[in-house]
CSV table of N, CA and C in Angstrom, one decimal:
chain,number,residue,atom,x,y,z
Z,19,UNK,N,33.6,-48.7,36.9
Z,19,UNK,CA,34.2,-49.8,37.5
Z,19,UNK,C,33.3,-51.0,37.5
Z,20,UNK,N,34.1,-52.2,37.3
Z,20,UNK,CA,33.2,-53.5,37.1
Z,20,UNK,C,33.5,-54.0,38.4
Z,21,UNK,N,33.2,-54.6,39.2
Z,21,UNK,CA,33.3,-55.5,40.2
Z,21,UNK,C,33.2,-57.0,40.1
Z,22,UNK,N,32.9,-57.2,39.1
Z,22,UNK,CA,32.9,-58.6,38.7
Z,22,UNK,C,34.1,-58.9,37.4
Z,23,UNK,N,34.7,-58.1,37.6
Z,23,UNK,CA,35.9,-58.1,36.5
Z,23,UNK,C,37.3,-58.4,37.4
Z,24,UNK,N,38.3,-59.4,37.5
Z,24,UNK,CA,39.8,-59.5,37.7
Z,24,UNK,C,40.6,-59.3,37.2
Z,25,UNK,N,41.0,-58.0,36.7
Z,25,UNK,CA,42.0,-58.0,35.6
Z,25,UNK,C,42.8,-58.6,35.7
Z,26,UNK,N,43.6,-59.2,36.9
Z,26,UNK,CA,44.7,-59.9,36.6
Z,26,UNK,C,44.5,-61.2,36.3
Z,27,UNK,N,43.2,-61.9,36.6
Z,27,UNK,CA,42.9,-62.9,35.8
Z,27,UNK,C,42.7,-63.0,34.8
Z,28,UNK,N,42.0,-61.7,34.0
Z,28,UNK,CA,41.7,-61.6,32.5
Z,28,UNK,C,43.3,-62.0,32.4
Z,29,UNK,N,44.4,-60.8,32.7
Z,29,UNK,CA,45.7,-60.8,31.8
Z,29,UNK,C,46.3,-62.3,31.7
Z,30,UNK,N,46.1,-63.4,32.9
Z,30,UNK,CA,46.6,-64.4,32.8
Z,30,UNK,C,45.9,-64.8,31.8
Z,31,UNK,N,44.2,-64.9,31.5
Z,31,UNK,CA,44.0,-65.7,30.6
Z,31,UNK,C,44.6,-65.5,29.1
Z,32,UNK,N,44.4,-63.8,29.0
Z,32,UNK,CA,45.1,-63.8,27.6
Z,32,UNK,C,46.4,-64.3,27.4
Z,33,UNK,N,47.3,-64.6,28.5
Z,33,UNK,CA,48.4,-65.3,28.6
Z,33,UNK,C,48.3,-66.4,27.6
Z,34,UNK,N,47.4,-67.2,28.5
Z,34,UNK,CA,47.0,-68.3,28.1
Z,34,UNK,C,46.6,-68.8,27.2
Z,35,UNK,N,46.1,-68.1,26.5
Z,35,UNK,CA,45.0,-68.3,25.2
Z,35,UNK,C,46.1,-67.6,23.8
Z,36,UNK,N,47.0,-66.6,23.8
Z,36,UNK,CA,47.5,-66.1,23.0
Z,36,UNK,C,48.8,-66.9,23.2
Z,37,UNK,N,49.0,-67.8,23.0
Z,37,UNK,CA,50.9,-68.4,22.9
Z,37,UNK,C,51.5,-68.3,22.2
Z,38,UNK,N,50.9,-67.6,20.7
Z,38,UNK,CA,52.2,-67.3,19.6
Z,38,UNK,C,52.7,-66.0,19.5
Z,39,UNK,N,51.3,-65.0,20.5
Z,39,UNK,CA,51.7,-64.1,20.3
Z,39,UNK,C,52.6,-63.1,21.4
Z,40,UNK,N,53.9,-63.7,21.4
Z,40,UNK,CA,55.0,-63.8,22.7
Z,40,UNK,C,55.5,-62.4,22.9
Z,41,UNK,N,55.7,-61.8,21.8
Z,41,UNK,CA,55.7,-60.0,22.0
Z,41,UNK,C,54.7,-59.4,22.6
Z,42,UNK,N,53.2,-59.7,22.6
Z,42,UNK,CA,52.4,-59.3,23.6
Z,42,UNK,C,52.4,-60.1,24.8
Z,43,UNK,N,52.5,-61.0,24.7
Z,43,UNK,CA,52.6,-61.9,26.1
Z,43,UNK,C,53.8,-61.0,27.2
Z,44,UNK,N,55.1,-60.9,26.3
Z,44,UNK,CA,56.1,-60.6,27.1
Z,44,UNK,C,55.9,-59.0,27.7
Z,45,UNK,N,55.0,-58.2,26.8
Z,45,UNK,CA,55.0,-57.2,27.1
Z,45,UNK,C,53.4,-56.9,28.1
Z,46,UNK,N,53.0,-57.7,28.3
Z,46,UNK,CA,52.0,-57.8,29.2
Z,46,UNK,C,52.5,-58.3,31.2
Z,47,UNK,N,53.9,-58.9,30.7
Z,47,UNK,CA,54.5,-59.4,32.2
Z,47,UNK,C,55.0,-57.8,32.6
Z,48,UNK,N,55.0,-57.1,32.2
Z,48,UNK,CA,55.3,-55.6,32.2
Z,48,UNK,C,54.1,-54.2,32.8
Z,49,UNK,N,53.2,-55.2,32.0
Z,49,UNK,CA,52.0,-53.9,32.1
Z,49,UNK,C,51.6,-53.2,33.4
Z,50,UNK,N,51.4,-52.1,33.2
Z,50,UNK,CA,51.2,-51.0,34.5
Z,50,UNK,C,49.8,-51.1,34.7
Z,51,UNK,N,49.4,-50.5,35.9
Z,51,UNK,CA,47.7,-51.0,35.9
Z,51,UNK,C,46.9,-50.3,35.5
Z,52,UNK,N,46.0,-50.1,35.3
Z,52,UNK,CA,45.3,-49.4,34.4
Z,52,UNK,C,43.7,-48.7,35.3
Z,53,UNK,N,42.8,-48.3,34.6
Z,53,UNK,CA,41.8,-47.6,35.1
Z,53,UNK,C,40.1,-48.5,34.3
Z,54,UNK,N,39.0,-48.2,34.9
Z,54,UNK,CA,38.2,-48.5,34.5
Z,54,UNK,C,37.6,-47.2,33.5
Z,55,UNK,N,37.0,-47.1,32.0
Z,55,UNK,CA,36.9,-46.0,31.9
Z,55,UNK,C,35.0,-45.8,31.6
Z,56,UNK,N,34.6,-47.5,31.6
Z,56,UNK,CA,33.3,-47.2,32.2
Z,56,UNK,C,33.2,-49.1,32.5
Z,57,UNK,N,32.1,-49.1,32.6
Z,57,UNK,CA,31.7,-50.7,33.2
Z,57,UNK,C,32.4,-51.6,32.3
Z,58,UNK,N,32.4,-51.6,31.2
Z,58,UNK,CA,32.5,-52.3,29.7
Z,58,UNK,C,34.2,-52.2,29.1
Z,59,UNK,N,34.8,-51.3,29.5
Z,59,UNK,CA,36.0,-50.9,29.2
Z,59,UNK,C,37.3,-50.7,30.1
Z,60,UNK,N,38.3,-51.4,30.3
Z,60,UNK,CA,39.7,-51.1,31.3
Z,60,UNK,C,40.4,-50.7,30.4
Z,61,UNK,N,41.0,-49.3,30.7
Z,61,UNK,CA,42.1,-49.2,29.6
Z,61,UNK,C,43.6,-49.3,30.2
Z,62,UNK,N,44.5,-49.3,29.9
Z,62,UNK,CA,45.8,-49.2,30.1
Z,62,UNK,C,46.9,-48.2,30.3
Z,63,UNK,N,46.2,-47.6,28.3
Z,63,UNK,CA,47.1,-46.6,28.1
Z,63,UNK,C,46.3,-45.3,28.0
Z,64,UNK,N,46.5,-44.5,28.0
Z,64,UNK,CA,45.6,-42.9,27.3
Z,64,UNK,C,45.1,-43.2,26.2
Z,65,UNK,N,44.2,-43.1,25.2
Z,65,UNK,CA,44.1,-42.7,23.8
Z,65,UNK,C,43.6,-41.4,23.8
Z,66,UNK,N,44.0,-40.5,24.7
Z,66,UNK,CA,44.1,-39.1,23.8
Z,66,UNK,C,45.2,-38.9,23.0
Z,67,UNK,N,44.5,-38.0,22.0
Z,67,UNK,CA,45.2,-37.9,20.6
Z,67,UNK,C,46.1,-39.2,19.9
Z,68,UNK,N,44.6,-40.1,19.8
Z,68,UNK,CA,44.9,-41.2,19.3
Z,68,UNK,C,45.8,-41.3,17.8
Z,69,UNK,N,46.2,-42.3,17.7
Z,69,UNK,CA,47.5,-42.4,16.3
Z,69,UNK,C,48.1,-41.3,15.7
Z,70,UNK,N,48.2,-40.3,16.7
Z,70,UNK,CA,49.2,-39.2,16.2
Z,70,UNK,C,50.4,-39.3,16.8
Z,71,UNK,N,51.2,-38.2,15.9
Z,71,UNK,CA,52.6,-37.8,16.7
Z,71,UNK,C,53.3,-37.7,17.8
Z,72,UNK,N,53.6,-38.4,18.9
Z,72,UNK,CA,53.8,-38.3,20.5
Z,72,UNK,C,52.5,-39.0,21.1
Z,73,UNK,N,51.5,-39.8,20.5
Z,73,UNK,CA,50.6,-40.4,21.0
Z,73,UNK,C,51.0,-41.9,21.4
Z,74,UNK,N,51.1,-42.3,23.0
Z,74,UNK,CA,51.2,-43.5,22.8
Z,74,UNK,C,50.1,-44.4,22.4
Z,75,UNK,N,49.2,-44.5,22.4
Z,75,UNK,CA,48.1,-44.9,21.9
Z,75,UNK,C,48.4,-44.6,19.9
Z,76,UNK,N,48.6,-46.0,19.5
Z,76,UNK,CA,49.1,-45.6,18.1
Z,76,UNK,C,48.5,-47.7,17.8
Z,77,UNK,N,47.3,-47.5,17.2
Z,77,UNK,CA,46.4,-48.5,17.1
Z,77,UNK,C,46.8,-49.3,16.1
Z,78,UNK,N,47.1,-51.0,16.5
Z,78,UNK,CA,47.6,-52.2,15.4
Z,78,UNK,C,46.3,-53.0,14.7
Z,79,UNK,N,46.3,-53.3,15.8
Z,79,UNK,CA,44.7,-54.1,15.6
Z,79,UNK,C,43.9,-54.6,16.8
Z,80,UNK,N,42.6,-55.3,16.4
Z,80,UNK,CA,41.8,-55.8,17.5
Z,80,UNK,C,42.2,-57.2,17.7
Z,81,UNK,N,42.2,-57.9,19.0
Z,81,UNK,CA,41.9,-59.5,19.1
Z,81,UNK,C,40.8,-59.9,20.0
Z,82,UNK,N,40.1,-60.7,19.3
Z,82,UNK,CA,39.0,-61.1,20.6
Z,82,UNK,C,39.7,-62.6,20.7
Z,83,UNK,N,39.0,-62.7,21.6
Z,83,UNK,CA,38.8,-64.4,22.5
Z,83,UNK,C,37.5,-64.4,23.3
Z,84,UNK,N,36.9,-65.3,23.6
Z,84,UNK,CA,35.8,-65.8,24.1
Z,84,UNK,C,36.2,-66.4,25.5
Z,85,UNK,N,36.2,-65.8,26.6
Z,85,UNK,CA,36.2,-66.0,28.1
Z,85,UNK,C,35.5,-66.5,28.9
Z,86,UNK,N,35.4,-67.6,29.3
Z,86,UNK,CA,34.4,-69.1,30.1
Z,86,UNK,C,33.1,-68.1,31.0
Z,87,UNK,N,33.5,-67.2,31.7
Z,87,UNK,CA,32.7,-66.0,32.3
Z,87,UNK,C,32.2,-64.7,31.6
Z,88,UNK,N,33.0,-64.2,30.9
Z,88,UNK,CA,33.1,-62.9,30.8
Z,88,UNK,C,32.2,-62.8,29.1
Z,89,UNK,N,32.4,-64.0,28.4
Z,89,UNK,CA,32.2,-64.1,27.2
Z,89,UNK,C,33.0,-63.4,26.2
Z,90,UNK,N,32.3,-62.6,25.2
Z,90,UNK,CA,33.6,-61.8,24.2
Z,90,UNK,C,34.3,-60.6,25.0
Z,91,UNK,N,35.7,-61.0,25.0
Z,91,UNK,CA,36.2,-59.7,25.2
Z,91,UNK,C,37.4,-59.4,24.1
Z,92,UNK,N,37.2,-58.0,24.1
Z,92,UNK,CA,38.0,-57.6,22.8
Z,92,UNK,C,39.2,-56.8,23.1
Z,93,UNK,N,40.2,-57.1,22.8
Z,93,UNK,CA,41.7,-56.3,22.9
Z,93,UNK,C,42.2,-55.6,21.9
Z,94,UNK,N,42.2,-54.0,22.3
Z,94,UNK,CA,43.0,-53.1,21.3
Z,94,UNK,C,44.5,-53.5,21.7
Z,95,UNK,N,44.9,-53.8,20.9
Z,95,UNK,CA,46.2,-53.5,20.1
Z,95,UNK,C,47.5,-52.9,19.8
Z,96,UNK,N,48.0,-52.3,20.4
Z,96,UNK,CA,48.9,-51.1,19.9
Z,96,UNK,C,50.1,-51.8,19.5
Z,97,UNK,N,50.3,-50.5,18.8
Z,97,UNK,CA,52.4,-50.8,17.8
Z,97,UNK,C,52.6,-51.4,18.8
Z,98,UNK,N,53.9,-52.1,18.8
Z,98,UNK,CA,54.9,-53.0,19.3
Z,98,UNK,C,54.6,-53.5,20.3
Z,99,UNK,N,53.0,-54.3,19.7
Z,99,UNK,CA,52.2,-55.3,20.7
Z,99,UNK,C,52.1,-54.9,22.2
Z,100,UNK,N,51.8,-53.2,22.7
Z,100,UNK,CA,51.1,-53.3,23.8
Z,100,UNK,C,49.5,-53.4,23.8
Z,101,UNK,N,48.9,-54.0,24.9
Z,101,UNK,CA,48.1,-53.7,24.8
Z,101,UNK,C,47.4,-52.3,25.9
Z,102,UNK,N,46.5,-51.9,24.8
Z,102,UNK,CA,46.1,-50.2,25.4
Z,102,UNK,C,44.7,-51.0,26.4
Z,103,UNK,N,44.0,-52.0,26.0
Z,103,UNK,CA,42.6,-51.4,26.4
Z,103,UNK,C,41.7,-53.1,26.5
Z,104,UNK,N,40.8,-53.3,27.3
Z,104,UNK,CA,40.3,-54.5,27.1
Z,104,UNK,C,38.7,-53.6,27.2
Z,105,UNK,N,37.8,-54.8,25.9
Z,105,UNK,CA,36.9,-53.9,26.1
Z,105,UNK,C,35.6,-55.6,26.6
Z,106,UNK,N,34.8,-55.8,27.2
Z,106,UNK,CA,33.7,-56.2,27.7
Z,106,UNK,C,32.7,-56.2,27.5
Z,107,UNK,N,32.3,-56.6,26.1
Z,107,UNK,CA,31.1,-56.8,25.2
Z,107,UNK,C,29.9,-56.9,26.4
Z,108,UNK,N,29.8,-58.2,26.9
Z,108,UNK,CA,28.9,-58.8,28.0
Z,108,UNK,C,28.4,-57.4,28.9
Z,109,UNK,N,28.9,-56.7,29.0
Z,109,UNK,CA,28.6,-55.6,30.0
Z,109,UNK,C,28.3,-54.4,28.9
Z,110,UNK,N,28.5,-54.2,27.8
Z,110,UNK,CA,28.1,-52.9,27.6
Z,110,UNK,C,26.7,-52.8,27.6
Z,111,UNK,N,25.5,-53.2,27.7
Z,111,UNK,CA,24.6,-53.2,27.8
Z,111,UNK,C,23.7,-52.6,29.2
């Protein structure tokens, strides 16, 4: 768990910062809440049994943005623009 992390702030920022990308945006007004799965990492969705068969975790791509506080944080991706996972460069250390 981070304590110096808001995720609902993060999610607004990516709001904010991603404008074209409206299928994530729209499906982020949606998002369930999620878990810390160490300091550096909030995930979303499961990735067990990642990009298989019955896996919702089924990987599109990465997006970073650069956050005024937080610095690089990086977003996995998933098919039909959910996002599974924010990860927290600045803290993995």
């Amino acid at each position: 768990m981070n304590k110096d992390v808001n995720i609902e702030e993060i999610i607004d920022f990516i709001k904010s910062n991603l404008t074209n990308e409206v299928n994530l945006i729209n499906n982020l007004g949606t998002i369930e809440s999620g878990e810390w799965e160490s300091k550096a990492y909030y995930r979303f969705v499961n990735s067990k049994n990642t990009n298989q068969s019955g896996s919702k975790w089924k990987f599109k791509e990465t997006i970073i943005l650069e956050h005024p506080k937080h610095k690089t944080i990086i977003l996995d991706i998933l098919e039909d623009d959910h996002l599974g996972g924010i990860e927290f460069y600045e803290y993995l250390r």
